[in-house]
Each structure stands twice: as C-alpha cells, then as structure tokens.
Short mmCIF file of C-alpha atoms and ligand atoms in Angstrom, two decimals:
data_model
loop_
_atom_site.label_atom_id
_atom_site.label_comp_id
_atom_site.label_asym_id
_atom_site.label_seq_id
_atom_site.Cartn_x
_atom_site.Cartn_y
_atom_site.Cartn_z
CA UNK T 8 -21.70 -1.07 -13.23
CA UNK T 9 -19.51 -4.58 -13.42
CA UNK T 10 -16.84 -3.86 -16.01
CA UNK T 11 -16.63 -7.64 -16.40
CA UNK T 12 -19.18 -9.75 -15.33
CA UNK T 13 -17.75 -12.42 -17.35
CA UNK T 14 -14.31 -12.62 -14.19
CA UNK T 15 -16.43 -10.77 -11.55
CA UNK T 16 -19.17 -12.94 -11.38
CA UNK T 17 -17.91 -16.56 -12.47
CA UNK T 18 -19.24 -18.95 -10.79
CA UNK T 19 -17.32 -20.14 -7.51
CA UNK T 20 -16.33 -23.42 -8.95
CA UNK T 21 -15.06 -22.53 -12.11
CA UNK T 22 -13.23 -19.89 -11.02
CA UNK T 23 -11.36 -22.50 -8.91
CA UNK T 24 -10.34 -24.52 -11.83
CA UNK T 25 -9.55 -21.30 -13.04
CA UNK T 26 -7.11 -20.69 -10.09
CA UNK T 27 -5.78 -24.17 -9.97
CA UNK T 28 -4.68 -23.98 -13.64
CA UNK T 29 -3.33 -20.71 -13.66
CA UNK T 30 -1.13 -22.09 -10.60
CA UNK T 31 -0.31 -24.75 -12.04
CA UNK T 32 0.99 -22.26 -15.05
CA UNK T 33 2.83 -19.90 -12.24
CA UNK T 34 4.80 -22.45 -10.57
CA UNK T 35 6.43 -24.33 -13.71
CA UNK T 36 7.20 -20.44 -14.67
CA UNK T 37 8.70 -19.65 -11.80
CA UNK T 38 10.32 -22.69 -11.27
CA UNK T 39 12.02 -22.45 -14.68
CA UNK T 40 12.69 -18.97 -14.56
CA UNK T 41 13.81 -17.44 -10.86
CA UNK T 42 16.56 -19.50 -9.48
CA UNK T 43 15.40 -18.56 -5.97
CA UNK T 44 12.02 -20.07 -6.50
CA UNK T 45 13.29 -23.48 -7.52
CA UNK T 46 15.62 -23.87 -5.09
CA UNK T 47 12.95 -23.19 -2.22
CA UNK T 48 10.30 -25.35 -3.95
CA UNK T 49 13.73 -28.07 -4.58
CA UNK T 50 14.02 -27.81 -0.54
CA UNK T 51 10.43 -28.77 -0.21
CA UNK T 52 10.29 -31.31 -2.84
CA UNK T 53 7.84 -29.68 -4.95
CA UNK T 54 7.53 -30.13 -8.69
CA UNK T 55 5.45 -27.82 -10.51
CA UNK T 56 3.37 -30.84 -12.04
CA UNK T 57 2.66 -31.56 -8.25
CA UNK T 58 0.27 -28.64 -8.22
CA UNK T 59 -2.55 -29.06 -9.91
CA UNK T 60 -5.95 -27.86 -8.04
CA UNK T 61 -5.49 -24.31 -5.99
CA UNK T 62 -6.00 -25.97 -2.59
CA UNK T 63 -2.00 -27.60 -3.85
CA UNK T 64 -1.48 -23.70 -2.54
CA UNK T 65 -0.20 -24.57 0.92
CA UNK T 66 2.30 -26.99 -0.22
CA UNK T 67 3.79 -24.06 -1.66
CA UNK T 68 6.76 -21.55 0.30
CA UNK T 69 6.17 -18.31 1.54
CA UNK T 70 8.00 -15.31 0.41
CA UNK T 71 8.61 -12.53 2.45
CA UNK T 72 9.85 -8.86 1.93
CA UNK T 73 13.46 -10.02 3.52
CA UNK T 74 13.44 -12.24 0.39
CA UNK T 75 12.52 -9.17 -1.76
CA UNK T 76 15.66 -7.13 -0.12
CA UNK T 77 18.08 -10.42 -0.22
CA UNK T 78 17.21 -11.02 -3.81
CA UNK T 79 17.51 -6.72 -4.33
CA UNK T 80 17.21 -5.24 -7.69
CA UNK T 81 16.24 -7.92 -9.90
CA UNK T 82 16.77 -11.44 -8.34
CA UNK T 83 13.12 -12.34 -7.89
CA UNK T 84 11.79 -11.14 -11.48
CA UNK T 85 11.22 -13.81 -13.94
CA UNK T 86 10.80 -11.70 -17.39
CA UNK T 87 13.94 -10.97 -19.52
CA UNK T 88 15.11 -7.29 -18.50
CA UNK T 89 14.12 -6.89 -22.52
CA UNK T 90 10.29 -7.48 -21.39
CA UNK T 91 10.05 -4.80 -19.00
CA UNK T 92 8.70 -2.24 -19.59
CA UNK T 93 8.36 -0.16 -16.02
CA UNK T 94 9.49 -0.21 -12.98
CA UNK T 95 7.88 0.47 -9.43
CA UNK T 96 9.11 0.64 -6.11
CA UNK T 97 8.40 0.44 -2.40
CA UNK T 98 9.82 0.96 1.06
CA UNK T 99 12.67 -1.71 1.86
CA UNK T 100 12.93 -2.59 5.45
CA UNK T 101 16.40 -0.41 5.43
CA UNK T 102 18.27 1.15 2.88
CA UNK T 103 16.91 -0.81 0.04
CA UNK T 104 13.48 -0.45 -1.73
CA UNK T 105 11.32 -3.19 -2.48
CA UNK T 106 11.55 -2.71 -6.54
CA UNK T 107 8.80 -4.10 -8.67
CA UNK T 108 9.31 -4.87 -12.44
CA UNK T 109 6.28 -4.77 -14.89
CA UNK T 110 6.01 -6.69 -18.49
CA UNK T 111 3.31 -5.04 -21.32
CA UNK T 112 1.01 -7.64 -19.80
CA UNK T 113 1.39 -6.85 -16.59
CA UNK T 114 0.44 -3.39 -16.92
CA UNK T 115 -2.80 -4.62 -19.00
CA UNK T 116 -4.05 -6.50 -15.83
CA UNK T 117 -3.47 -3.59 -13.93
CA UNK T 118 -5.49 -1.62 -15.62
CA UNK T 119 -8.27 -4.08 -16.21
CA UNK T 120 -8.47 -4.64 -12.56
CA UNK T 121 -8.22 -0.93 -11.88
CA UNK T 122 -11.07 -0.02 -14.31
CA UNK T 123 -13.31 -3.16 -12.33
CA UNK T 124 -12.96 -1.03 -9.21
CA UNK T 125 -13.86 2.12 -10.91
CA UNK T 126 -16.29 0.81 -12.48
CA UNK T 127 -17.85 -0.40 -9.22
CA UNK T 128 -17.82 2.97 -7.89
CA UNK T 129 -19.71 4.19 -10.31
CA UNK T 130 -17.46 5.78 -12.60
CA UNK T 131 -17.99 5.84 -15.91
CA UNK T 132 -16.63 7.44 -19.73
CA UNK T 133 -18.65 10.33 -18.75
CA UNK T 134 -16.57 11.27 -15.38
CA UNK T 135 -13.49 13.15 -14.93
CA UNK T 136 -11.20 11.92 -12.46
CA UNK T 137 -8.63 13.35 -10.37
CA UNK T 138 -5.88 11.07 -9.73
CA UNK T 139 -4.33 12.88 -6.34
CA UNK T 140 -2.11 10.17 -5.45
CA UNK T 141 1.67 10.63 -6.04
CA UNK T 142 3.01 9.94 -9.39
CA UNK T 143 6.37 8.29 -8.85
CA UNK T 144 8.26 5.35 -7.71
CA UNK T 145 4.60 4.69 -5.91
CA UNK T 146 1.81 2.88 -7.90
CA UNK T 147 -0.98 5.05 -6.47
CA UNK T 148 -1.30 7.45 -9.44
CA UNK T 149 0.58 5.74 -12.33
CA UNK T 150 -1.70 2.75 -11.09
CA UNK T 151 -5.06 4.54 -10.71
CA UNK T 152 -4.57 6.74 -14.01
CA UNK T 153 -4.20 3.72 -16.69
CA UNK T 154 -7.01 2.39 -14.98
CA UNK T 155 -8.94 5.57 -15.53
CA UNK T 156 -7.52 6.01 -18.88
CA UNK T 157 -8.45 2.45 -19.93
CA UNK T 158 -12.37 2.90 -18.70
CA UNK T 159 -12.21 5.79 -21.33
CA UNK T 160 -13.23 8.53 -18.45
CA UNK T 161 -10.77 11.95 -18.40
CA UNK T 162 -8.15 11.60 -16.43
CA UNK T 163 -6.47 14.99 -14.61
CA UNK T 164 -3.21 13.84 -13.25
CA UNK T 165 -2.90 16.59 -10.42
CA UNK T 166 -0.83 14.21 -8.38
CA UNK T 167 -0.16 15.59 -4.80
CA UNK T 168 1.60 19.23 -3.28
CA UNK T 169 -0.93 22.47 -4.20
CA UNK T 170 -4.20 22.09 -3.09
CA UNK T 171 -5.05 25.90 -3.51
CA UNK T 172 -4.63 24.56 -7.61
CA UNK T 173 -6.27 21.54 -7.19
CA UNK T 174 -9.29 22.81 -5.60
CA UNK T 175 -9.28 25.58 -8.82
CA UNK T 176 -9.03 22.45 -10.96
CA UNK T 177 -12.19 20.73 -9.11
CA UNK T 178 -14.24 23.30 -9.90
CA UNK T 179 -12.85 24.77 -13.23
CA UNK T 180 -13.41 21.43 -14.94
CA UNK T 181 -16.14 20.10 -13.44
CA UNK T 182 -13.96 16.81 -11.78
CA UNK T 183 -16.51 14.57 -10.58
CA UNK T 184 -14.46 11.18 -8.87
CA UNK T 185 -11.26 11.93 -7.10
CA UNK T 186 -8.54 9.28 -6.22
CA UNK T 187 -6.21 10.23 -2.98
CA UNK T 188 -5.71 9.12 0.44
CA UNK T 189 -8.87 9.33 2.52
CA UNK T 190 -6.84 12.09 5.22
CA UNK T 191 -5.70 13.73 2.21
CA UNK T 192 -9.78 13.89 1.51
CA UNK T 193 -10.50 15.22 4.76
CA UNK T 194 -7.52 17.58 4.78
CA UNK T 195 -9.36 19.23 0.99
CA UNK T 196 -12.57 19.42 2.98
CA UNK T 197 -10.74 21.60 5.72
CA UNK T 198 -8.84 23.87 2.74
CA UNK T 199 -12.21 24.40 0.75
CA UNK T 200 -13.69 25.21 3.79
CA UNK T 201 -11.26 28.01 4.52
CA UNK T 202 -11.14 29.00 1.06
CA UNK T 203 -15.26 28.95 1.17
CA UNK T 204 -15.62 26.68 -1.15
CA UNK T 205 -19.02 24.86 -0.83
CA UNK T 206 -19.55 21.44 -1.53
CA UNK T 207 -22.35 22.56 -3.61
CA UNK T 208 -20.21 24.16 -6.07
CA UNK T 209 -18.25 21.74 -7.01
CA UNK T 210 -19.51 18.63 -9.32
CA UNK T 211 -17.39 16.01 -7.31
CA UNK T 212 -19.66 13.22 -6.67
CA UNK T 213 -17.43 10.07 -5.94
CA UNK T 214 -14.12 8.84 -4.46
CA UNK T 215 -11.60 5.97 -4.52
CA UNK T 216 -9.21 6.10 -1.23
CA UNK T 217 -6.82 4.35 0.19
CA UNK T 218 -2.89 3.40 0.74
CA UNK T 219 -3.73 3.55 4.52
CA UNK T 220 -5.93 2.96 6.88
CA UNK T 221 -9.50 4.47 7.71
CA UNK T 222 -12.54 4.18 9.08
CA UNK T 223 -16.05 3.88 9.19
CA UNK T 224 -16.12 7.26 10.79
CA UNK T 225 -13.86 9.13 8.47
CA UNK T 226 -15.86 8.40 5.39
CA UNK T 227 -18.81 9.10 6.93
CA UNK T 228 -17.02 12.93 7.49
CA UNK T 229 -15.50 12.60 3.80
CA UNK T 230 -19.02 11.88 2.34
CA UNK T 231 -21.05 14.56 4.32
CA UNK T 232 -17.77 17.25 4.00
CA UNK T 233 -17.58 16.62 -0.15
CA UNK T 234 -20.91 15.78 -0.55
CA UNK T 235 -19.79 12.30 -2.35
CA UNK T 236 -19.90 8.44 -2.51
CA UNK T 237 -16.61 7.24 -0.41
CA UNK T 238 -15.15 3.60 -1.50
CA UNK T 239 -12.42 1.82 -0.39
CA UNK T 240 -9.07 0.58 -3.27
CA UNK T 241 -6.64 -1.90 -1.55
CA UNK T 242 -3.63 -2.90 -2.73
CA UNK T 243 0.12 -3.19 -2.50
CA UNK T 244 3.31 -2.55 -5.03
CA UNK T 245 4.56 -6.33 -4.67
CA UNK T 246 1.31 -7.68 -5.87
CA UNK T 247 0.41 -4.70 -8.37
CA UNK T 248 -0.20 -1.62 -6.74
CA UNK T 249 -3.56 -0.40 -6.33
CA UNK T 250 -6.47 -2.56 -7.67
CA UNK T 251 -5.70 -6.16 -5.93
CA UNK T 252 -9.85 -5.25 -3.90
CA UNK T 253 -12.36 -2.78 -4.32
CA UNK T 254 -15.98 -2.08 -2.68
CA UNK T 255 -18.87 -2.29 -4.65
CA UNK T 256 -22.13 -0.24 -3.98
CA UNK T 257 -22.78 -1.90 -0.74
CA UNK T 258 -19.70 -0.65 0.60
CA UNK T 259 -19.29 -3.38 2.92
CA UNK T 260 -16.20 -4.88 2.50
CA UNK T 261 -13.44 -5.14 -0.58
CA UNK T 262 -14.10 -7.86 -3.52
CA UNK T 263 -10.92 -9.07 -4.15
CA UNK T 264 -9.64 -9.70 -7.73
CA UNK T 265 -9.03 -13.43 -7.18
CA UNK T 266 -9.04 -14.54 -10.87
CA UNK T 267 -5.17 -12.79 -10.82
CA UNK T 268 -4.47 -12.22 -6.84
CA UNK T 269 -5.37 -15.32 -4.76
CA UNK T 270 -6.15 -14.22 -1.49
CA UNK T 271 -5.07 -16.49 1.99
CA UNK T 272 -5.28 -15.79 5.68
CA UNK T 273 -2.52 -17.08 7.88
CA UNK T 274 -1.85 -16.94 11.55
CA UNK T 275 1.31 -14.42 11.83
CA UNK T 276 2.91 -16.99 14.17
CA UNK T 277 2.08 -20.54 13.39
CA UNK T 278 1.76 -19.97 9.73
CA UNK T 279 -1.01 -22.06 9.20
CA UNK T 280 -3.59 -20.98 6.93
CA UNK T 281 -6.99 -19.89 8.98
CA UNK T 282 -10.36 -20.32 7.59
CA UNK T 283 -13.15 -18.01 6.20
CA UNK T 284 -14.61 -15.59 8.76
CA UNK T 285 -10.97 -15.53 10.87
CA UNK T 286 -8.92 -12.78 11.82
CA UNK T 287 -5.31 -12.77 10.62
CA UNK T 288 -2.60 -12.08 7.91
CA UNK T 289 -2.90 -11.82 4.41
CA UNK T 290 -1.33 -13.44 2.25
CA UNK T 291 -1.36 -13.03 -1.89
CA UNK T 292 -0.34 -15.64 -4.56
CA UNK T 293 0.07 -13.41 -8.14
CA UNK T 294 -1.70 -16.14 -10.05
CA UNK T 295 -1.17 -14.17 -13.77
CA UNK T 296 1.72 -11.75 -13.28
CA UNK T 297 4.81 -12.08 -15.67
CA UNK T 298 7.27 -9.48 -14.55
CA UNK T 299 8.03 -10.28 -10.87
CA UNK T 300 5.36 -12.82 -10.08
CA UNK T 301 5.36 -13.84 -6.05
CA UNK T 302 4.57 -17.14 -4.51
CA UNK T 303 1.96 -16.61 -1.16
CA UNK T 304 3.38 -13.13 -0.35
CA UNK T 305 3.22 -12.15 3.65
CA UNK T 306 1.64 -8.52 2.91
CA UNK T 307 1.83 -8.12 7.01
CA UNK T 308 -1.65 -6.81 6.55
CA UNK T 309 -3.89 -7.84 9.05
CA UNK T 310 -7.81 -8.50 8.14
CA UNK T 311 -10.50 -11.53 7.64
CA UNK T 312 -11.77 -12.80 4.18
CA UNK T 313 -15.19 -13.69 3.85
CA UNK T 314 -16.99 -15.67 1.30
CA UNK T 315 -20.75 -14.78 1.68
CA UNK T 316 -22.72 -14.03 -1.69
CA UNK T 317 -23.12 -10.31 -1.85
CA UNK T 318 -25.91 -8.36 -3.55
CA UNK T 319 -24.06 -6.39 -6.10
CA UNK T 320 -23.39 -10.17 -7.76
CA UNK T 321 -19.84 -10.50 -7.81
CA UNK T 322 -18.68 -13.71 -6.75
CA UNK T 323 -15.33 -12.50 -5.81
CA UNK T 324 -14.39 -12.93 -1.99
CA UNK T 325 -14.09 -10.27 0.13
CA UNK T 326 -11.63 -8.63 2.76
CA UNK T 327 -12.51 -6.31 5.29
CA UNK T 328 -10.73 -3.71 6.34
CA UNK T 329 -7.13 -3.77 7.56
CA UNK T 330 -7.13 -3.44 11.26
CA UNK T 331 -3.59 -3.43 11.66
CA UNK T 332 -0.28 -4.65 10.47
CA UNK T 333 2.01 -8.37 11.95
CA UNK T 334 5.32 -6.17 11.64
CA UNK T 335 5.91 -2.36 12.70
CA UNK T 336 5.71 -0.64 9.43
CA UNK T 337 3.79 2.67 9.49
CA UNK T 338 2.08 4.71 6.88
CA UNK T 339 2.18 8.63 6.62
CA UNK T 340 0.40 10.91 4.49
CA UNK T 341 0.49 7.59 2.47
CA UNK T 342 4.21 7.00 2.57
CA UNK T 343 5.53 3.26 3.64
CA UNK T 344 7.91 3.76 6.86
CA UNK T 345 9.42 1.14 8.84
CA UNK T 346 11.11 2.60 12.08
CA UNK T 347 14.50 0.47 10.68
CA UNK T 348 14.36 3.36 8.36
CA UNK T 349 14.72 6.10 9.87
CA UNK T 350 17.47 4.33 12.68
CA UNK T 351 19.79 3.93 9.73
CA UNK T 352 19.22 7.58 8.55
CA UNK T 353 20.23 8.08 12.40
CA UNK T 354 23.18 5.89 12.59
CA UNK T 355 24.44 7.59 9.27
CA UNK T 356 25.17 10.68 11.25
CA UNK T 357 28.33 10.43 13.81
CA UNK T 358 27.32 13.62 15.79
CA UNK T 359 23.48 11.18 16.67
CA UNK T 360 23.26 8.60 19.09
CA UNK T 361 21.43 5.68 18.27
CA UNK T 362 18.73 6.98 21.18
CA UNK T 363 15.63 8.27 19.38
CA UNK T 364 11.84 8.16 19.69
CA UNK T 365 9.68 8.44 16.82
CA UNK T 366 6.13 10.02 17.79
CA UNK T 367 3.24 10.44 14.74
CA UNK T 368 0.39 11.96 15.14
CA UNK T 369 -2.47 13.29 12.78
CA UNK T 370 -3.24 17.24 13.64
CA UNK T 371 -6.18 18.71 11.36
CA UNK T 372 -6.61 15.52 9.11
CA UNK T 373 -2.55 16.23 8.51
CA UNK T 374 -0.09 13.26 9.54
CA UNK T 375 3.00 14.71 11.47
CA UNK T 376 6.53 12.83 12.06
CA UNK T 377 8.41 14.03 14.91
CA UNK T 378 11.45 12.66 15.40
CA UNK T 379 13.74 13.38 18.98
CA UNK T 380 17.66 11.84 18.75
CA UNK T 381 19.85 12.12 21.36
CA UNK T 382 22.92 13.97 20.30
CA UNK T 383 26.47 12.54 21.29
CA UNK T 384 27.80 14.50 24.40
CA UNK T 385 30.70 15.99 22.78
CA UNK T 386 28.65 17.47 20.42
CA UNK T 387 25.71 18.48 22.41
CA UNK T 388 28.60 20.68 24.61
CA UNK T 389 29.76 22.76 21.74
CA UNK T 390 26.68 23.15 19.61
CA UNK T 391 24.10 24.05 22.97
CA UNK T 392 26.56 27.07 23.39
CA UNK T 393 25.13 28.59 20.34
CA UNK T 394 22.21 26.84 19.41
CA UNK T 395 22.70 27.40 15.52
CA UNK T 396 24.74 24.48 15.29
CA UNK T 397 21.84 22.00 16.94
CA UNK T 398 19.56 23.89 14.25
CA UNK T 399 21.94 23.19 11.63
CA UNK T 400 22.30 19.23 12.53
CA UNK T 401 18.15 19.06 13.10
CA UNK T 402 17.86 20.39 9.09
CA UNK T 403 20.65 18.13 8.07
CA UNK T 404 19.36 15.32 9.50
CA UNK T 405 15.29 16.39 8.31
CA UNK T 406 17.05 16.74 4.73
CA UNK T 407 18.91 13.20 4.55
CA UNK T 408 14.85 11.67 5.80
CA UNK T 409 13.60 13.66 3.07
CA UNK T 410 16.19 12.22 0.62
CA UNK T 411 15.85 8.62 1.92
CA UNK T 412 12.26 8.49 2.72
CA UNK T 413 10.63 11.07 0.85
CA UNK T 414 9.26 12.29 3.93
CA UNK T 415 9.21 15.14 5.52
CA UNK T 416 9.94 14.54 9.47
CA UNK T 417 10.19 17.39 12.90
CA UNK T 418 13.40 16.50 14.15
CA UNK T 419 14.12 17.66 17.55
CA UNK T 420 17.51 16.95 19.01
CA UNK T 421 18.14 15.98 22.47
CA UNK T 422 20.64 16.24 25.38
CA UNK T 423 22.47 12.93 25.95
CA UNK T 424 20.46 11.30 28.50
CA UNK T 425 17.25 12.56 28.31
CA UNK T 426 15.56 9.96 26.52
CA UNK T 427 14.21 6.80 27.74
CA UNK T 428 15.77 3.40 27.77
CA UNK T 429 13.59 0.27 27.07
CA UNK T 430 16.13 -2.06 25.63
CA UNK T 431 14.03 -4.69 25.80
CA UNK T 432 10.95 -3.72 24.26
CA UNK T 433 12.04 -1.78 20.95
CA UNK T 434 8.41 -1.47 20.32
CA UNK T 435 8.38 1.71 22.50
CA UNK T 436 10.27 4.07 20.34
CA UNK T 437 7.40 4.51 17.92
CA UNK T 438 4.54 6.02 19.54
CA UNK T 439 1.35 6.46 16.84
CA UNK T 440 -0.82 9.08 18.60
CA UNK T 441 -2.80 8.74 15.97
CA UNK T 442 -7.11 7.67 16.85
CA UNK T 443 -8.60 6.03 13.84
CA UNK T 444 -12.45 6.01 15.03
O1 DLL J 519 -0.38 1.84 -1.13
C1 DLL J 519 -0.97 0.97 -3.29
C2 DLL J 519 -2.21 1.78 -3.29
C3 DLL J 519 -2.19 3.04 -3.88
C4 DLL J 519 -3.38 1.28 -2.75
C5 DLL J 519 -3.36 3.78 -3.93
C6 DLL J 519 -4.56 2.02 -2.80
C7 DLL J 519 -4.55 3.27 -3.38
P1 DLL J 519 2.21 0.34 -1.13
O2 DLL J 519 2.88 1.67 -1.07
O3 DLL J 519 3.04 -0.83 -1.51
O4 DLL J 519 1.02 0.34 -2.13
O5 DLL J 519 1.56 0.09 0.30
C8 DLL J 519 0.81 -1.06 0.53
O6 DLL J 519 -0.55 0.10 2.14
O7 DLL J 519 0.12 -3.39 2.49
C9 DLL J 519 -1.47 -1.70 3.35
O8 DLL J 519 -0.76 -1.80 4.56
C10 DLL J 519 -1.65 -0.23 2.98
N1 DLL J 519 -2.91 -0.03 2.25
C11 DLL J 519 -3.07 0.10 0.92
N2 DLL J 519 -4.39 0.29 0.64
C12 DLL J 519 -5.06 0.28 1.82
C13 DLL J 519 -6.42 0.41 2.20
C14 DLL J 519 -0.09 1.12 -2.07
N3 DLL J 519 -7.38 0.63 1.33
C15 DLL J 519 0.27 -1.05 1.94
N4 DLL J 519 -6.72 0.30 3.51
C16 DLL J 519 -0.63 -2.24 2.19
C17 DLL J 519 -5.77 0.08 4.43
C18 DLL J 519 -4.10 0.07 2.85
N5 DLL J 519 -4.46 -0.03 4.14
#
C-alpha cells in the first residue's frame, strides 16, 4: 500500500519545484540561524536568495562529520535548545559522538516517512511489529517504533539482548513484521532452529532490515529460514535515522524520500557531482528538517541512484544498495565503529602500545571483534610471569570498549614485537573477514 501517494508519487517536475523551494526555505534558515553555515556560504559568496531552483544545490558547501565533531554538542543545530524535544546520537570519529537534535516537527517527518516504508512492505493497522533494533542513543528502534505507532499497527518494543524471550514473544502474540538487522535475522533463524521452532508456527510474515550491509543472498536465506517477505530500510542518524529509503514490492532497489532528503552522488575524490546510473558517494541535503538541518551531507556511503519509473508507481528515485563505504568506518552487530575508536581506547591505557590489529569476522550469522595490542615490554615481563595480570589488563581494556563503544570486543594481548609493522599503509590493521555474498 502507498501511505501517501499524494508525496510518493508526485509528478517528477513538481516535486522539483517542490525541492527548489523548500531549499530555498533551508538555506535562508540556516543562514540566519547556525553561525557555521553562514560563514561557509559568506566564503563562497552565496546568499540564500541566490538559490532558487534545486539544481542551485551544487553551489552549495559540503558538510562533513569532522564539521559535526568541530561544531560538538550543539554548534550545528539551528532550533532554540527550548524546541527540542529529543536527542540522538552516533559514532564520532574519536571520543566524541555525532549528536543529533530533534524539534516536534522533526519527529513528525520521521514518522511519516517511517510509516511510507512500512507501508510499502506491506504492513498495515492489522500487524504487530517487533521493533528488535536497539532502543537508545541509536535511531533504529525509537525511529522504527513511532513509525509503527503512527501507521496505527501494535508495536512490541523487544529491542535487542534475549532472544530465548523474543522468540516466546513471536509466537505468544502472534508478531507478524519484525524490524532488526538482517544478521540479527539470520542469527533468530539459527536460535529457533535449535530451540525447534518451525517457521510454520510462528505468524511472522514480513521484515524491515537494515543499519548494515547485506545481500542478495542473505535475504534470500532470511526469507526461506522465516518463511517471510525481506525489505531493505536505509538511513542514517545525521539525516534522521532510519526511513531516509525503503523498497517497495519489487524489491529492487530503495525509493528514497526526496520530498525531505535530497539525494546526490559525488565522486569521493574530485567532489564533483556524478550523474544518474554512476557509482559513487552519497550525499543528502535535509530539505525540511528544523532541529539540526545539514547542507549536502558526505554520508561516506557508497552506491548509484537511479531514476527509472518503477512499477509500484512511486516517482521517488532510487538507491541501490551500499556496496561499501569512502572512509574506514565499520559496522558490527549494527554498531558504528571507526578503527580511530578503538586506537584512542588503546592509547588511554599506559601499560598498551599503540601496536594493534583489529580482525572482524561474522561466525554463525554472529559479528565478532577481536582485538590483539601489543603490551609495553615492561609490562609484558611482570604480568607473563603469572598470566592473571595479562587477563586482568585484556578485561580492563574489553570493559573501557564496552563503555566507549558499546561494544563488546575479544581482546587478546600481545608480546612487544609480535605484531606487524605497516606504517605506511594504516589500512592494514583492520582486517574484515567478513564474505557478504
Ligand atoms: O543505522 C539508522 C538505521 C536504523 C537504518 C535501522 C536502518 C535501520 P546510523 O547508526 O547513523 O543509523 O548508521 C548509518 O549505517 O551510513 C550506512 O553505512 C549503514 N546503513 C544503514 N542502513 C543500511 C542499509 C542507522 N539498509 C549507517 N544497508 C549508514 C546498508 C546501511 N547500510
């Protein structure tokens, strides 16, 4: 079903002049109201009256996630602190999260985009939904449940951790959509298995994943494992969270909820924008968001936009999937990780060196961070006599990732030495064993 033909189907054209006046709107706001936006669009000698159609886009600056941690907490949000009314947050490059303020009207577009994609999956007032993404800081199931709440289907907010209870939830209430990461999907498949669970006795029919990547062949494994329709939900905390592109029944592809995220694909180095059909990054302009509104945002996500018609009659253009990423941040179980990180967990322990190798790897559908660190030598004399001091500094340092990252890492510790140099390519102390077929 379209939840509203009226935006998802416009035609092209006036949906432009749509765009171009709702940029028009966004610039003189944030011109007005975040300093660092005027004095970037001052350097470029931009006026907001100078943009009046949406091609004016690539006149305007891009902002980066640097710019989110320079301008850290609040220096990029335009809405009096008195307007806000929540606040979300990603991973930072280091230390500092990426945090993301919301108005009342911000969170209504949210969940009017969110109920379009559930919508499109098929949900309706008459499912119960499962929101399994973490309710937090993240936007996954804060995100996904207004949207639920605001289609008017149930919503069971059984967040993440305990699947033995979820899977008693599945088939005590009769959930029929769930909402979680698609390896968290596969990863219920295994546990219902063990618990011999069919798919047959459970009502579960459909399923909204993402946060990460996947594949062609995993939801063909989710849909024959659960027995269910797999889509795909895209989207990012900087822009709204989940809900910026959703498939429809075709599931070829994500629609991308242009009339409030305006989509662009730039080449990573040059910076010049690529057209339809062309691999490279994505970029979003928040043409309708109040609280922390961005100007052609690098997401670092790498993927092609296409603009063919598509059956299901939405006009909207569509993104494929996300191949890879333009910068070195990784994503486990979900979680945002940048190896920058975890080094400054590392550095934040005297007894570590700054030698370490981070290796991820996906065993039974389950992501799993190990983490080797050399240890300095006149610690790694004293504690190898009696291993139960390397034990202790392995926990303590697994504890402080836990408390930084929310994310639970293997550390192994390391004599000095034994660990590889490669001081040139920094590249090679991530290694993602991980095969997405
Ligand atoms: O992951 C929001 C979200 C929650 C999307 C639930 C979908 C479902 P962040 O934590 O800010 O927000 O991470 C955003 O995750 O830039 C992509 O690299 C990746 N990502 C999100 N959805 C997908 C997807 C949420 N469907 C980053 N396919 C993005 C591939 C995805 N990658």
């Amino acid at each position: 079903m379209i939840w509203n033909p009226h935006n998802e189907c416009m035609d092209r054209e006036a949906r432009r002049e749509l765009q171009g006046f709702r940029l028009h709107k966004l610039v003189d706001y944030v011109y007005h109201n975040v300093p660092f936006y005027r004095q970037k669009l001052q350097e470029k000698g931009i006026h907001p009256d100078d943009i009046v159609s949406i091609d004016d886009i690539t006149k305007l600056p891009f902002t980066t996630k640097a710019d989110l941690r320079d301008n850290y907490p609040f220096g990029l949000q335009a809405a009096p602190q008195s307007e806000i009314v929540r606040i979300h947050a990603s991973s930072g490059t280091t230390g500092k999260a990426t945090i993301v303020g919301y108005t009342r009207k911000d969170i209504g577009v949210w969940s009017e985009c969110m109920s379009r994609c559930l919508s499109s999956y098929g949900i309706t007032r008459n499912d119960t939904v499962s929101v399994s993404y973490s309710y937090g800081l993240f936007t996954g199931g804060l995100g996904v449940h207004y949207g639920v709440e605001n289609l008017g289907a149930t919503v069971v907010p059984s967040s993440t951790g305990n699947t033995e209870k979820h899977l008693r939830l599945i088939k005590d209430l009769g959930i029929t959509a769930i909402a979680c990461t698609p390896s968290y999907a596969l990863y219920l498949a295994e546990k219902m298995e063990e618990f011999g669970i069919k798919k047959e006795d459970t009502s579960l029919r459909v399923g909204a994943f993402g946060a990460e990547q996947w594949t062609e062949s995993m939801r063909q494994e989710i849909e024959q494992k659960l027995g269910i329709k797999a889509y795909n939900l895209y989207g990012l905390s900087e822009i709204m969270g989940p809900c910026v592109s959703y498939e429809c029944e075709e599931q070829d592809r994500s629609h991308i909820n242009e009339d409030h995220y305006f989509p662009e694909i730039i080449d990573p180095d040059t910076l010049e924008s690529l057209p339809y059909g062309e691999q490279g990054e994505l970029v979003f302009t928040t043409l309708t968001k109040q609280g922390m509104p961005l100007l052609r945002y690098r997401t670092r996500d790498l993927t092609t936009l296409y603009d063919d018609p598509c059956p299901c009659g939405r006009t909207f253009v569509k993104m494929g999937k996300i191949v890879g990423r333009s910068d070195d941040m990784l994503i486990i179980r979900g979680i945002n990780v940048f190896p920058s990180q975890i080094e400054s967990v590392i550095l934040s322990m005297p007894e570590l060196t700054p030698h370490y190798k981070i290796i991820v790897d996906r065993v039974d559908n389950f992501d799993i961070l190990n983490i080797w660190v050399e240890v300095r030598p006149e610690h790694f004399d004293s504690s190898f006599d009696t291993l139960i001091p390397i034990k202790t500094l392995e926990k303590k340092l697994e504890n402080k990732l836990r408390n930084a990252l929310s994310i639970q890492a293997n550390v192994q510790l390391k004599a000095p030495g034994s660990l590889a140099r490669d001081t040139e390519n920094k590249k090679n102390v991530v290694e993602d064993l991980r095969i997405l077929k």
